[in-house]
Short mmCIF file of C-alpha atoms in Angstrom, two decimals:
data_model
loop_
_atom_site.label_atom_id
_atom_site.label_comp_id
_atom_site.label_asym_id
_atom_site.label_seq_id
_atom_site.Cartn_x
_atom_site.Cartn_y
_atom_site.Cartn_z
CA MET A 52 129.26 112.01 91.81
CA ALA A 53 127.98 111.32 95.30
CA LEU A 54 130.64 111.48 98.13
CA ASP A 55 131.33 108.00 99.64
CA PHE A 56 128.81 108.43 102.49
CA ASN A 57 129.31 105.29 104.37
CA ARG A 58 132.86 104.91 103.83
CA THR A 59 133.54 108.54 105.23
CA LEU A 60 131.16 108.00 108.18
CA ALA A 61 132.99 104.76 108.74
CA SER A 62 136.31 106.44 108.61
CA MET A 63 135.11 109.11 111.07
CA ILE A 64 133.97 106.44 113.48
CA GLU A 65 137.00 104.63 113.14
CA ARG A 66 138.85 107.54 114.08
CA PHE A 67 136.66 108.91 116.78
CA GLY A 68 134.41 106.29 118.06
CA LYS A 69 136.38 103.43 119.10
CA SER A 70 135.33 103.88 122.78
CA ARG A 71 131.64 103.99 121.49
CA ARG A 72 131.18 107.20 123.01
CA PRO A 73 129.24 109.77 120.95
CA PHE A 74 131.27 112.31 119.02
CA ALA A 75 130.10 115.40 117.02
CA ILE A 76 130.47 116.29 113.30
CA THR A 77 129.55 119.29 111.23
CA VAL A 78 127.82 118.82 107.90
CA ALA A 79 126.80 121.65 105.83
CA GLY A 80 126.77 123.76 108.81
CA ASP A 81 124.69 121.57 110.87
CA LYS A 82 125.95 119.49 113.95
CA PHE A 83 125.32 115.94 114.35
CA TYR A 84 126.12 113.84 117.29
CA VAL A 85 126.86 110.53 116.00
CA ILE A 86 125.81 107.46 118.13
CA THR A 87 127.68 104.25 117.76
CA ASP A 88 126.78 102.40 121.12
CA PRO A 89 123.77 100.12 120.82
CA LYS A 90 122.62 101.06 124.32
CA HIS A 91 122.74 104.60 123.38
CA VAL A 92 120.56 103.91 120.40
CA ALA A 93 118.05 102.30 122.64
CA GLU A 94 117.91 105.41 124.67
CA ILE A 95 117.33 107.54 121.63
CA TYR A 96 114.47 105.17 120.47
CA ARG A 97 112.76 105.65 123.97
CA ASN A 98 113.09 109.36 123.99
CA GLU A 99 110.44 110.83 121.76
CA LYS A 100 109.97 114.10 123.85
CA THR A 101 113.25 115.88 123.18
CA LEU A 102 114.25 114.06 119.96
CA SER A 103 111.90 114.74 116.90
CA SER A 104 111.74 113.42 113.43
CA GLU A 105 109.33 116.24 112.78
CA ARG A 106 112.08 118.62 111.19
CA ILE A 107 113.25 116.16 108.74
CA THR A 108 109.88 115.14 107.67
CA ARG A 109 109.04 118.66 107.01
CA ILE A 110 112.11 119.01 104.95
CA ILE A 111 111.27 116.03 102.88
CA HIS A 112 108.04 117.27 102.01
CA ASN A 113 109.02 120.85 101.25
CA GLN A 114 111.54 119.57 98.79
CA SER A 115 108.88 117.70 96.91
CA GLY A 116 107.54 121.30 96.24
CA MET A 117 104.81 121.63 98.94
CA SER A 118 104.39 125.26 100.12
CA SER A 119 105.14 125.68 103.73
CA GLU A 120 101.33 126.18 104.66
CA ALA A 121 100.75 122.73 102.97
CA VAL A 122 103.34 121.01 105.21
CA ASP A 123 101.91 122.86 108.16
CA LYS A 124 98.59 121.22 107.34
CA LEU A 125 100.33 118.00 107.42
CA PHE A 126 101.15 118.62 111.25
CA LYS A 127 97.96 120.29 112.17
CA VAL A 128 95.79 118.09 114.42
CA ASN A 129 92.09 118.26 113.90
CA THR A 130 90.29 116.58 116.67
CA SER A 131 87.12 116.50 114.88
CA ALA A 132 88.46 114.57 111.84
CA SER A 133 86.65 111.50 111.25
CA HIS A 134 89.74 109.24 111.32
CA ASN A 135 90.74 110.61 114.69
CA LYS A 136 87.67 108.82 116.06
CA LEU A 137 89.51 105.83 115.82
CA HIS A 138 92.52 106.64 118.28
CA PRO A 139 92.83 107.38 121.81
CA ARG A 140 94.59 110.60 121.21
CA PRO A 141 94.08 112.86 118.20
CA LEU A 142 96.69 112.74 115.40
CA PRO A 143 97.85 115.10 112.49
CA PRO A 144 97.27 113.84 108.98
CA VAL A 145 101.11 112.71 108.94
CA GLY A 146 100.40 110.44 112.01
CA LEU A 147 97.26 109.23 110.66
CA MET A 148 98.88 108.22 107.38
CA LEU A 149 101.38 106.37 109.47
CA GLU A 150 98.75 104.52 111.50
CA SER A 151 96.54 103.69 108.49
CA LEU A 152 99.84 102.27 106.60
CA ARG A 153 100.39 100.23 110.02
CA GLN A 154 96.90 98.90 110.27
CA HIS A 155 96.51 97.63 106.48
CA LEU A 156 100.10 96.29 106.21
CA ALA A 157 100.31 94.56 109.89
CA PRO A 158 99.59 90.88 110.06
CA SER A 159 95.58 90.89 109.75
CA GLU A 160 92.85 89.91 107.15
CA LEU A 161 93.30 93.32 105.50
CA LEU A 162 96.94 92.16 104.79
CA ASP A 163 95.83 88.62 103.73
CA ARG A 164 93.41 90.05 101.27
CA LEU A 165 95.98 92.41 99.90
CA LEU A 166 98.70 89.75 99.36
CA ASP A 167 96.19 86.77 98.38
CA ASN A 168 94.04 88.90 95.94
CA SER A 169 96.54 91.34 94.39
CA THR A 170 100.15 91.52 95.38
CA ILE A 171 101.06 87.83 94.84
CA PRO A 172 99.06 87.38 91.65
CA LEU A 173 100.83 90.45 90.18
CA VAL A 174 104.08 89.19 91.33
CA ARG A 175 103.60 85.96 89.69
CA GLN A 176 103.04 87.66 86.29
CA ALA A 177 106.59 88.66 86.67
CA ILE A 178 107.75 85.03 87.48
CA ASP A 179 105.71 83.85 84.75
CA LEU A 180 107.82 86.12 82.25
CA LYS A 181 104.78 88.15 81.05
CA TRP A 182 107.23 91.12 80.45
CA GLN A 183 105.93 94.49 79.87
CA ASP A 184 109.13 96.75 80.49
CA PHE A 185 112.89 96.86 79.68
CA ALA A 186 114.43 93.97 77.80
CA ALA A 187 112.40 90.77 77.10
CA PRO A 188 113.96 87.63 78.30
CA GLN A 189 115.89 85.65 75.82
CA GLU A 190 114.37 82.15 75.35
CA LEU A 191 116.42 78.95 74.28
CA GLU A 192 115.37 75.98 72.51
CA ASP A 193 114.69 73.78 75.65
CA GLY A 194 112.30 76.73 77.24
CA THR A 195 115.17 78.07 79.34
CA ARG A 196 114.98 81.90 79.75
CA VAL A 197 118.06 84.05 80.07
CA LEU A 198 117.56 87.27 81.80
CA SER A 199 118.80 89.76 83.99
CA LEU A 200 118.02 89.07 87.60
CA LYS A 201 117.78 92.80 88.61
CA LEU A 202 115.13 93.47 85.95
CA LEU A 203 113.27 90.47 86.94
CA CYS A 204 113.19 91.83 90.60
CA ILE A 205 112.25 95.34 89.27
CA GLU A 206 109.38 93.79 87.36
CA ALA A 207 108.16 91.71 90.08
CA MET A 208 108.61 93.99 93.15
CA VAL A 209 108.12 97.65 91.61
CA ARG A 210 105.56 97.20 88.78
CA GLY A 211 103.69 94.19 90.43
CA VAL A 212 103.65 95.97 93.79
CA VAL A 213 102.84 99.44 92.87
CA GLU A 214 99.91 97.92 90.57
CA SER A 215 98.74 96.11 93.83
CA PHE A 216 98.19 99.39 95.49
CA TYR A 217 96.88 101.68 92.74
CA GLY A 218 95.40 99.29 90.16
CA PRO A 219 95.77 99.26 86.30
CA THR A 220 94.88 102.86 85.87
CA LEU A 221 98.35 103.84 86.95
CA TRP A 222 99.69 102.31 83.41
CA GLU A 223 97.03 104.14 81.23
CA LEU A 224 98.30 107.44 82.76
CA GLN A 225 102.03 107.00 82.56
CA PRO A 226 102.94 103.60 81.04
CA ASP A 227 106.70 104.20 81.56
CA PHE A 228 106.32 104.60 85.37
CA VAL A 229 108.79 101.92 86.13
CA HIS A 230 111.53 103.46 84.12
CA TRP A 231 110.73 106.97 85.85
CA TYR A 232 110.74 105.30 89.17
CA MET A 233 114.08 103.63 88.61
CA LEU A 234 115.76 106.86 87.47
CA TRP A 235 114.45 108.30 90.74
CA GLU A 236 116.10 105.36 92.55
CA ARG A 237 119.34 106.01 91.02
CA VAL A 238 119.51 109.71 91.77
CA ASN A 239 117.38 110.43 94.95
CA TRP A 240 120.57 110.94 96.82
CA LYS A 241 120.55 114.26 95.54
CA TYR A 242 117.13 114.86 97.02
CA LEU A 243 118.23 113.58 100.39
CA PHE A 244 121.12 115.65 100.28
CA GLY A 245 119.44 118.72 98.94
CA ILE A 246 121.77 119.12 96.07
CA PRO A 247 120.92 122.41 94.17
CA GLY A 248 118.60 122.14 91.09
CA PHE A 249 121.49 123.08 88.48
CA LEU A 250 123.06 119.95 89.43
CA SER A 251 119.94 117.74 89.95
CA LYS A 252 118.13 117.99 86.74
CA ASP A 253 118.01 114.42 86.29
CA MET A 254 116.48 113.83 89.78
CA ILE A 255 113.95 116.84 89.40
CA GLN A 256 112.81 115.55 86.13
CA ALA A 257 112.00 111.83 87.66
CA LYS A 258 110.40 113.56 90.69
CA GLU A 259 107.96 115.97 88.79
CA VAL A 260 107.08 113.14 86.27
CA MET A 261 106.08 110.79 89.09
CA ILE A 262 104.18 113.87 90.91
CA ASP A 263 102.19 114.49 87.84
CA LEU A 264 101.30 111.04 87.68
CA PHE A 265 99.99 111.11 91.07
CA VAL A 266 98.06 114.26 90.57
CA LYS A 267 96.35 113.00 87.38
CA TYR A 268 95.51 109.86 89.43
CA PHE A 269 93.97 111.58 92.43
CA SER A 270 92.23 114.04 89.95
CA LEU A 271 89.98 110.97 88.82
CA PRO A 272 86.82 109.99 90.75
CA PRO A 273 87.47 106.61 92.57
CA ALA A 274 85.25 104.87 90.26
CA LYS A 275 87.64 105.33 87.41
CA ARG A 276 90.62 103.93 89.47
CA PRO A 277 89.51 100.27 89.77
CA GLY A 278 91.88 98.24 91.67
CA ALA A 279 92.92 100.81 94.15
CA SER A 280 93.95 99.41 97.45
CA ALA A 281 92.10 100.31 100.72
CA TRP A 282 95.16 101.90 102.14
CA ILE A 283 95.43 104.11 99.09
CA LEU A 284 91.71 105.30 99.59
CA GLU A 285 91.89 105.76 103.29
CA THR A 286 95.12 107.82 102.94
CA GLU A 287 93.57 109.80 99.94
CA ASP A 288 90.42 110.46 102.51
CA ILE A 289 92.84 111.61 105.26
CA LEU A 290 94.71 114.08 103.60
CA ILE A 291 91.78 115.66 101.71
CA GLU A 292 89.97 115.82 105.20
CA GLY A 293 93.23 117.41 106.25
CA GLY A 294 92.86 120.20 103.62
CA MET A 295 95.41 119.04 101.02
CA SER A 296 94.84 120.15 97.65
CA THR A 297 95.03 117.67 94.73
CA GLU A 298 98.40 118.58 93.69
CA ASP A 299 99.86 118.56 97.35
CA LEU A 300 98.31 114.95 97.55
CA GLY A 301 99.92 114.01 94.50
CA ARG A 302 103.34 115.19 96.18
CA ALA A 303 102.54 113.32 99.39
CA MET A 304 101.70 110.17 97.84
CA MET A 305 104.74 110.15 95.49
CA LEU A 306 106.66 110.08 98.78
CA GLN A 307 104.54 107.43 100.31
CA THR A 308 104.98 105.32 97.23
CA TRP A 309 108.66 105.58 97.47
CA ALA A 310 108.75 104.29 100.90
CA VAL A 311 106.60 101.41 99.93
CA LEU A 312 108.55 100.36 96.93
CA GLY A 313 112.07 101.47 97.87
CA ASN A 314 113.44 98.45 99.60
CA LEU A 315 111.36 95.62 98.12
CA TYR A 316 113.37 94.85 94.89
CA LYS A 317 116.75 95.53 96.45
CA THR A 318 115.97 92.98 99.29
CA ALA A 319 114.91 90.41 96.54
CA PHE A 320 117.84 91.13 94.38
CA TRP A 321 120.28 90.30 97.25
CA MET A 322 118.44 87.32 98.53
CA VAL A 323 118.09 85.56 95.21
CA SER A 324 121.86 86.73 94.54
CA TYR A 325 123.01 84.76 97.52
CA ILE A 326 120.70 81.84 96.65
CA VAL A 327 121.76 81.39 93.11
CA TYR A 328 125.68 81.60 94.19
CA ASP A 329 125.06 78.66 96.73
CA ARG A 330 123.80 75.60 95.46
CA LYS A 331 123.27 73.90 98.87
CA LEU A 332 121.51 76.97 100.09
CA LEU A 333 119.18 76.91 97.09
CA GLU A 334 118.42 73.28 97.51
CA ALA A 335 117.92 73.67 101.49
CA ILE A 336 115.40 76.72 100.74
CA ARG A 337 113.70 75.19 98.06
CA GLU A 338 112.90 72.00 100.35
CA GLU A 339 111.74 74.42 102.95
CA ILE A 340 109.18 76.40 100.57
CA THR A 341 107.83 73.44 98.79
CA PRO A 342 104.84 72.54 101.42
CA ALA A 343 103.97 76.31 100.92
CA ILE A 344 103.12 76.03 97.20
CA SER A 345 99.92 74.35 96.19
CA GLY A 346 99.76 74.98 92.16
CA ASP A 347 99.25 78.67 91.75
CA ARG A 348 98.36 79.19 95.37
CA VAL A 349 101.06 80.67 97.89
CA HIS A 350 100.41 79.90 101.54
CA HIS A 351 102.42 82.81 102.95
CA HIS A 352 101.70 82.15 106.50
CA CYS A 353 103.62 78.85 105.94
CA LEU A 354 106.58 80.88 104.53
CA ASN A 355 106.57 83.22 107.45
CA LYS A 356 106.55 80.81 110.03
CA GLU A 357 107.87 77.19 108.77
CA CYS A 358 111.03 78.48 106.77
CA PRO A 359 113.83 79.07 109.14
CA ARG A 360 116.65 79.00 106.35
CA LEU A 361 114.67 81.75 104.50
CA ASP A 362 114.13 83.81 107.54
CA SER A 363 117.61 83.61 108.40
CA LEU A 364 118.62 84.48 104.93
CA LEU A 365 116.57 87.78 105.06
CA ALA A 366 117.76 88.65 108.36
CA GLU A 367 121.40 88.41 107.12
CA VAL A 368 120.72 90.25 103.97
CA LEU A 369 118.98 92.99 106.10
CA ARG A 370 121.96 93.13 108.45
CA ILE A 371 124.56 93.56 105.74
CA SER A 372 122.71 95.69 103.47
CA VAL A 373 120.80 98.35 105.45
CA SER A 374 122.86 101.41 105.70
CA MET A 375 120.58 104.36 105.97
CA PRO A 376 121.38 106.74 108.89
CA LEU A 377 118.64 107.76 111.28
CA VAL A 378 118.39 111.39 112.13
CA ARG A 379 116.60 113.09 114.93
CA HIS A 380 116.47 116.70 115.74
CA ILE A 381 117.29 117.89 119.28
CA THR A 382 114.37 119.98 120.55
CA ASP A 383 115.88 120.44 124.38
CA ASP A 384 119.08 119.59 125.88
CA THR A 385 119.20 115.85 126.22
CA VAL A 386 121.40 113.69 128.31
CA ILE A 387 122.27 110.26 126.58
CA GLY A 388 124.99 107.90 127.90
CA GLY A 389 126.38 110.60 130.20
CA SER A 390 126.78 113.16 127.33
CA THR A 391 124.71 116.38 126.85
CA PHE A 392 123.38 117.05 123.60
CA ARG A 393 122.49 120.54 122.90
CA LYS A 394 119.15 121.86 121.72
CA GLY A 395 119.12 122.91 118.18
CA ASN A 396 121.45 120.19 116.90
CA ASN A 397 121.00 116.62 115.56
CA VAL A 398 121.66 113.04 116.62
CA MET A 399 122.49 110.41 113.92
CA ILE A 400 122.46 106.65 114.07
CA SER A 401 124.39 104.68 111.44
CA TYR A 402 122.61 101.56 111.03
CA HIS A 403 125.54 100.27 108.82
CA GLN A 404 127.96 100.72 111.27
CA LEU A 405 125.81 99.35 113.91
CA HIS A 406 125.21 96.11 111.85
CA LEU A 407 128.98 95.59 111.30
CA ASN A 408 129.89 96.06 115.06
CA LYS A 409 132.48 93.29 115.78
CA ASP A 410 131.74 93.46 119.57
CA ALA A 411 128.25 92.27 118.70
CA TRP A 412 128.67 90.06 115.59
CA GLY A 413 132.27 88.75 115.90
CA ALA A 414 135.47 88.95 113.79
CA ASN A 415 133.46 88.20 110.62
CA ALA A 416 130.86 90.86 111.33
CA ASP A 417 131.60 92.21 107.67
CA GLY A 418 131.16 88.96 106.03
CA PHE A 419 127.97 87.48 104.69
CA GLN A 420 126.84 84.27 106.71
CA ALA A 421 123.40 82.96 105.55
CA ASP A 422 122.90 80.66 108.49
CA ARG A 423 124.00 83.41 111.11
CA PHE A 424 120.45 83.69 112.53
CA LEU A 425 119.36 79.89 111.92
CA ASN A 426 120.31 78.51 115.37
CA LYS A 427 120.72 81.86 117.18
CA THR A 428 117.22 83.53 116.54
CA SER A 429 118.24 85.83 119.52
CA LEU A 430 120.24 87.82 117.56
CA LYS A 431 117.27 89.55 116.06
CA SER A 432 116.71 90.88 119.65
CA SER A 433 120.25 92.13 119.67
CA LEU A 434 120.76 96.00 120.43
CA SER A 435 122.83 96.02 117.50
CA TYR A 436 120.16 94.78 114.91
CA ARG A 437 117.91 97.49 113.75
CA PRO A 438 117.04 96.72 110.33
CA PHE A 439 113.53 98.03 110.61
CA GLY A 440 114.52 101.05 112.98
CA GLY A 441 112.69 101.30 116.27
CA GLY A 442 110.47 103.25 118.74
CA SER A 443 107.59 105.05 117.01
CA GLY A 444 109.42 104.85 113.66
CA LEU A 445 109.42 101.09 113.49
CA CYS A 446 108.83 100.24 109.87
CA PRO A 447 104.93 99.85 109.55
CA GLY A 448 105.48 97.67 106.29
CA ARG A 449 107.87 95.19 107.26
CA GLN A 450 105.63 92.30 107.44
CA TYR A 451 104.18 93.07 104.00
CA ALA A 452 107.57 93.42 102.71
CA ARG A 453 108.82 89.87 104.43
CA GLU A 454 105.83 87.93 103.16
CA THR A 455 105.86 89.52 99.50
CA THR A 456 109.63 88.86 99.35
CA PHE A 457 109.18 85.17 100.46
CA SER A 458 106.38 84.71 98.14
CA PHE A 459 108.33 85.84 95.17
CA ILE A 460 111.38 83.53 96.21
CA ALA A 461 108.99 80.59 96.77
CA MET A 462 107.40 80.99 93.60
CA LEU A 463 110.57 81.51 91.73
CA LEU A 464 112.27 78.45 93.08
CA SER A 465 109.32 76.14 92.89
CA ARG A 466 108.82 76.95 89.15
CA TYR A 467 112.33 77.00 87.90
CA ASP A 468 115.81 75.54 88.00
CA LEU A 469 117.69 78.50 88.71
CA THR A 470 121.45 78.97 87.74
CA LEU A 471 124.21 81.44 86.70
CA ALA A 472 124.24 82.03 82.95
CA THR A 473 127.71 83.29 82.68
CA GLU A 474 130.56 81.27 83.87
CA GLU A 475 134.55 81.81 83.78
CA ALA A 476 136.86 78.96 82.98
CA GLY A 477 140.12 78.90 84.51
CA SER A 478 142.77 75.97 84.33
CA SER A 479 143.67 74.39 87.37
CA GLY A 480 147.21 73.66 86.07
CA GLY A 481 149.07 70.37 85.51
CA GLY A 482 146.99 69.43 82.45
CA LYS A 483 144.05 69.16 84.52
CA ALA A 484 140.47 69.84 83.26
CA HIS A 485 139.35 73.22 83.64
CA GLU A 486 137.49 74.48 86.71
CA VAL A 487 134.04 76.35 86.29
CA LYS A 488 134.51 79.67 88.31
CA LYS A 489 131.39 81.79 89.30
CA PRO A 490 131.39 85.30 88.00
CA ARG A 491 132.22 87.95 90.48
CA PHE A 492 129.34 88.66 92.97
CA PRO A 493 127.57 92.04 92.57
CA GLN A 494 128.76 94.68 94.58
CA PRO A 495 126.80 97.20 96.64
CA ASP A 496 126.72 100.66 96.28
CA TYR A 497 127.64 102.18 99.65
CA SER A 498 128.74 105.55 98.30
CA LYS A 499 125.23 107.04 98.40
CA PRO A 500 122.98 107.54 101.15
CA VAL A 501 119.62 105.48 100.87
CA VAL A 502 116.40 105.00 102.53
CA GLY A 503 116.81 101.42 104.02
CA VAL A 504 118.64 98.76 101.75
CA THR A 505 121.69 99.54 99.71
CA ALA A 506 121.23 98.90 95.98
CA PRO A 507 123.55 96.99 93.85
CA GLY A 508 125.98 99.35 91.66
CA GLU A 509 124.40 100.63 88.55
CA GLN A 510 126.30 98.29 86.36
CA GLU A 511 126.13 95.38 88.70
CA ASP A 512 123.69 92.53 87.79
CA ILE A 513 123.50 88.81 87.38
CA THR A 514 122.38 87.07 84.16
CA ILE A 515 120.55 84.00 85.16
CA ARG A 516 119.11 80.89 83.42
CA LEU A 517 115.54 79.88 84.24
CA THR A 518 114.71 76.42 83.09
CA PRO A 519 111.09 74.96 83.91
CA ARG A 520 110.87 72.56 86.40
CA VAL A 521 109.48 69.10 85.61
CA LEU A 522 107.77 68.06 88.48
CA VAL A 523 106.83 64.39 89.20
#
């Protein structure tokens, strides 16, 4: 069982960090300076000279099974590399991969093509309930389907999205990819903590199955991988030019795929959960998204720019659910907020604690408020709001994630009347009619460190009813 990571960190911050000054803790022999002041966080993002992400990036790749020599190649700058001709300063392959992802997933014609021609049609298949994995939805006589919200989000945002990047060949090589990926999602905290192999057999098995898949995938010539996205092909070219073997390419792309998929299904799950528990919110968002739906076509630019309630909901979901810590290695003595951080140690930012800072968010900072950002969009610029990180590490896929998630919700609400399938009845007393009580809201699992958005607990889910809407 994982230690309750966020609760332990919150307890330390409560004990040592009320003044918002940095304090130090030691974990597994490494010293971490914990940062809780938003102004100090901003200083860290601006400092790329003495605060480095390279050490943690090397560790993550080494743990995938790459040799030290292979990891060195990721950080070796080749000034004559063809992809470096596009950049003002030469970058190593690890930097070129990030720039490629940023280029393909930033607002552009490249992103529009990916969404319109691949991602949205594949996500729509899940919403059309063309299930291929897990338990099929139960169909009632009136056409209503009863199903797991969690599994719907997995079908749409894992199966649909991964195929939009890799094409259908992925399923020919490993039909059970979704199963193995979701096992990885449940146990990858062991990877992040570096838990010994004899205690991590489930994590190692899931990791190796996925790596084996990507090694087989990249062993095929491009002509036998129809539907591969431009980003996949470009990243493959970058790594091969950087001297990576096919096996190391498979290991690198397993990690890249984790980065792309890891937050989408969780974000969608939390957004739809809050919607289905609040009828007024559901109707307000449905009214907003209606102009963006024309038959099977989704106008994702409209969703992106003309849906303030949907936008506020996403912002609040990210505020309340992003719980990953950011870690940087100190390569030289560094002064932040008047405190000196010594070379060889690390700095840590807890986004979860930053987002629950009552000084910034008020007395209800730890409560969910769907309209928190609706009339005060400036909150997105708060120093205490960092759902996508910052500095050079700002999430390159944030726009893709936003428009994919918005499209999923818009298609779902436009096609179906959405209600909770399970209800609890309780007497109001005095012989009055029974009141309908909603089932308990699903609870997040804050006990484990995650990369981004916190997942619902393993047994936490919602059973929903989807009734096809009759549009007049």
